Coordinates of C-alpha atoms in Angstrom, one line a residue:
X1 CA 90.8 129.1 80.3
X2 CA 88.7 128.1 83.3
X3 CA 85.1 127.6 82.2
X4 CA 86.0 127.7 78.5
X5 CA 86.1 124.6 76.2
X6 CA 89.5 123.8 74.6
X7 CA 89.2 123.3 70.8
X8 CA 91.5 121.2 68.7
X9 CA 92.1 121.3 64.9
X10 CA 91.6 118.2 62.8
X11 CA 95.3 118.0 62.3
X12 CA 95.9 118.0 66.0
X13 CA 93.3 115.4 66.7
X14 CA 94.7 113.1 64.0
X15 CA 98.2 113.6 65.4
X16 CA 97.1 112.7 68.9
X17 CA 95.0 109.7 67.7
X18 CA 98.1 108.2 65.8
X19 CA 100.1 108.4 69.1
X20 CA 97.4 107.5 71.6
X21 CA 99.4 104.5 72.9
X22 CA 102.2 106.8 74.2
X23 CA 102.4 107.5 77.8
X24 CA 100.5 110.7 78.6
X25 CA 103.6 112.5 79.8
X26 CA 105.5 111.8 76.6
X27 CA 102.4 112.5 74.5
X28 CA 101.8 115.9 76.2
X29 CA 105.5 117.0 75.8
X30 CA 105.5 116.0 72.2
X31 CA 102.2 117.7 71.5
X32 CA 103.2 121.0 73.0
X33 CA 106.5 120.9 71.2
X34 CA 104.8 120.1 67.9
X35 CA 101.9 122.6 68.0
X36 CA 103.0 125.1 70.6
X37 CA 99.7 124.6 72.6
X38 CA 100.8 125.9 76.0
X39 CA 97.2 126.3 76.8
X40 CA 96.7 122.5 76.9
X41 CA 97.8 120.8 80.1
X42 CA 98.6 117.2 80.6
X43 CA 95.2 116.8 82.3
X44 CA 93.4 118.4 79.4
X45 CA 95.1 116.1 77.0
X46 CA 94.4 113.0 79.1
X47 CA 90.7 114.0 79.4
X48 CA 90.5 114.4 75.6
X49 CA 91.9 110.9 75.1
X50 CA 89.4 109.5 77.5
X51 CA 86.5 111.2 75.8
X52 CA 87.6 109.9 72.4
X53 CA 88.3 106.4 73.8
X54 CA 92.0 106.7 72.8
X55 CA 93.5 104.4 75.5
X56 CA 97.1 103.4 75.7
X57 CA 96.2 99.7 75.9
X58 CA 98.1 99.3 79.2
X59 CA 96.1 98.0 82.2
X60 CA 98.8 98.3 84.9
X61 CA 98.6 94.6 85.5
X62 CA 101.1 91.9 84.7
X63 CA 100.0 89.7 81.9
X64 CA 99.9 85.9 82.5
X65 CA 103.4 84.5 82.2
X66 CA 105.1 88.0 82.2
X67 CA 108.3 88.2 84.2
X68 CA 108.9 91.3 86.3
X69 CA 111.9 93.3 85.2
X70 CA 113.4 93.2 88.7
X71 CA 113.0 89.5 89.3
X72 CA 116.0 88.0 91.0
X73 CA 117.7 91.4 91.3
X74 CA 118.6 92.6 94.8
X75 CA 118.1 96.2 95.9
X76 CA 121.1 98.4 95.6
X77 CA 123.1 98.7 98.8
X78 CA 121.6 101.4 101.0
X79 CA 118.2 101.3 99.2
X80 CA 114.9 99.6 99.7
X81 CA 115.2 96.6 102.0
X82 CA 118.9 97.1 102.2
X83 CA 118.6 100.5 103.7
X84 CA 120.0 100.8 107.3
X85 CA 116.6 101.9 108.7
X86 CA 114.9 98.9 107.1
X87 CA 117.6 96.5 108.3
X88 CA 117.0 97.5 111.9
X89 CA 113.4 96.1 111.8
X90 CA 114.1 93.0 109.8
X91 CA 113.9 89.5 111.3
X92 CA 117.2 87.8 111.5
X93 CA 117.5 84.3 110.1
X94 CA 115.8 81.9 112.5
X95 CA 113.8 84.6 114.4
X96 CA 110.1 84.2 114.9
X97 CA 107.4 86.9 115.4
X98 CA 105.9 87.3 118.8
X99 CA 102.6 86.0 117.5
X100 CA 104.1 82.7 116.4
X101 CA 102.4 79.6 118.0
X102 CA 103.8 76.2 117.5
X103 CA 102.1 72.8 117.3
X104 CA 100.2 72.0 120.5
X105 CA 99.2 75.6 121.2
X106 CA 95.5 76.0 122.1
X107 CA 93.1 78.9 122.3
X108 CA 89.4 79.4 122.6
X109 CA 87.7 81.1 119.6
X110 CA 86.2 84.4 120.8
X111 CA 83.4 84.1 118.2
X112 CA 82.0 80.6 118.8
X113 CA 83.7 79.3 121.9
X114 CA 85.3 76.2 120.2
X115 CA 88.9 75.2 121.1
X116 CA 91.4 75.9 118.3
X117 CA 94.4 73.6 118.3
X118 CA 97.6 74.0 116.3
X119 CA 98.6 70.6 114.9
X120 CA 101.9 69.5 113.3
X121 CA 100.4 69.0 109.8
X122 CA 101.0 71.0 106.6
X123 CA 98.5 73.7 106.0
X124 CA 96.9 73.0 102.5
X125 CA 96.0 76.7 102.0
X126 CA 99.2 78.5 103.1
X127 CA 101.8 75.8 102.8
X128 CA 102.9 76.4 106.4
X129 CA 104.3 73.5 108.5
X130 CA 101.4 73.7 111.0
X131 CA 97.7 74.4 110.7
X132 CA 94.8 75.3 113.1
X133 CA 91.9 72.9 113.6
X134 CA 88.9 72.6 115.8
X135 CA 90.2 70.4 118.5
X136 CA 87.0 68.5 119.2
X137 CA 86.6 67.6 115.5
X138 CA 90.3 66.7 115.1
X139 CA 90.2 64.3 118.1
X140 CA 86.8 62.8 117.0
X141 CA 88.1 62.1 113.5
X142 CA 91.3 60.5 115.0
X143 CA 89.0 58.1 116.9
X144 CA 86.2 57.5 114.4
X145 CA 87.4 58.7 110.9
X146 CA 86.3 61.5 108.6
X147 CA 82.9 63.2 109.2
X148 CA 80.6 62.3 106.2
X149 CA 79.1 65.1 104.1
X150 CA 75.9 66.5 105.5
X151 CA 76.9 65.5 109.1
X152 CA 78.3 67.5 112.0
X153 CA 79.3 67.1 115.6
X154 CA 77.1 68.2 118.5
X155 CA 78.4 68.8 122.0
X156 CA 76.4 66.6 124.5
X157 CA 77.1 68.4 127.8
X158 CA 76.9 72.0 126.3
X159 CA 80.6 72.6 127.2
X160 CA 82.4 73.2 124.0
X161 CA 85.8 73.2 125.8
X162 CA 85.2 69.5 126.7
X163 CA 86.8 68.1 123.5
X164 CA 86.8 64.5 124.5
X165 CA 85.3 62.4 121.6
X166 CA 82.8 60.8 124.0
X167 CA 81.3 64.3 124.6
X168 CA 80.4 64.7 120.9
X169 CA 77.9 62.9 118.8
X170 CA 77.5 62.7 115.0
X171 CA 74.2 64.0 113.7
X172 CA 72.6 65.3 110.5
X173 CA 73.0 69.0 110.0
X174 CA 69.3 69.3 109.6
X175 CA 68.9 68.3 113.3
X176 CA 70.7 71.4 114.5
X177 CA 67.7 73.9 114.0
X178 CA 65.5 71.6 116.1
X179 CA 68.0 71.8 119.0
X180 CA 67.9 75.6 119.1
X181 CA 65.6 77.3 121.5
X182 CA 64.5 80.8 122.7
X183 CA 61.3 82.6 123.4
X184 CA 60.5 83.1 119.7
X185 CA 60.7 79.3 119.1
X186 CA 58.8 78.5 122.3
X187 CA 61.0 75.5 123.1
X188 CA 63.9 74.7 125.4
X189 CA 67.3 75.0 123.9
X190 CA 69.4 71.8 124.0
X191 CA 72.5 73.6 125.4
X192 CA 70.5 75.2 128.2
X193 CA 68.6 72.1 129.3
X194 CA 69.3 70.1 132.4
X195 CA 71.5 67.0 131.8
X196 CA 68.6 64.6 132.4
X197 CA 66.6 66.4 129.7
X198 CA 69.2 66.5 127.0
X199 CA 68.7 62.9 125.7
X200 CA 65.0 63.5 125.4
X201 CA 65.5 66.8 123.4
X202 CA 68.1 65.1 121.2
X203 CA 65.7 62.2 120.4
X204 CA 62.8 64.7 119.7
X205 CA 65.0 66.7 117.4
X206 CA 66.1 63.7 115.4
X207 CA 62.4 62.6 115.1
X208 CA 61.3 66.0 113.9
X209 CA 64.1 66.0 111.3
X210 CA 63.2 62.5 110.1
X211 CA 59.5 63.5 109.7
X212 CA 60.5 66.6 107.8
X213 CA 62.8 64.5 105.5
X214 CA 60.0 62.0 104.9
X215 CA 57.5 64.7 103.9
X216 CA 60.1 66.3 101.7
X217 CA 60.8 63.0 99.9
X218 CA 57.1 62.4 99.3
X219 CA 56.6 66.0 97.9
X220 CA 59.5 65.6 95.6
X221 CA 58.3 62.1 94.5
X222 CA 54.8 63.4 93.7
X223 CA 56.1 66.4 91.7
X224 CA 58.1 64.1 89.4

């Protein structure tokens, strides 16, 4: 049959269409038994239904509010999670994985260099008893309160591991681009500057941001 189209009679097509919601295995068995079409495989029948748009109506997903048939039913002894091989690798009650870190644990983020601290506060995303925070921000908010929207903290001495609140200052987020440097921007980066130059660079960055905001407000005002 390879390379040849499979034809169906009108009676066969009507019979299939009336039973299109059946599972394809059951439909194929019944079809072969009804019409003796041993030349039609399950794949052929499935392809026909797809071409005709005769879908079963099943998506393979649980509908909202639907309860799984095995909810609350434990596996049979010796099967699934109760198989001896599975039990050997299961955590005993009270055990913790080797990656577990309790409150007070610290690490330095390999991506941005900030200190990550595990604090004894509920995690609002996972429901865990502890959660990770940026240590410098957590300590600063303990001392000064929440950081307002549109604001951020900037390290004053360039050492992100120095999380003392006195080493961080609250600035507008729009100031950050003016503190960056590099050859393409032809200006000294704040983090790379000598300690005596940092206050000057910070003041200049804030002034540039204020000028930009002033021009922006005038443009928006004139357009309205």
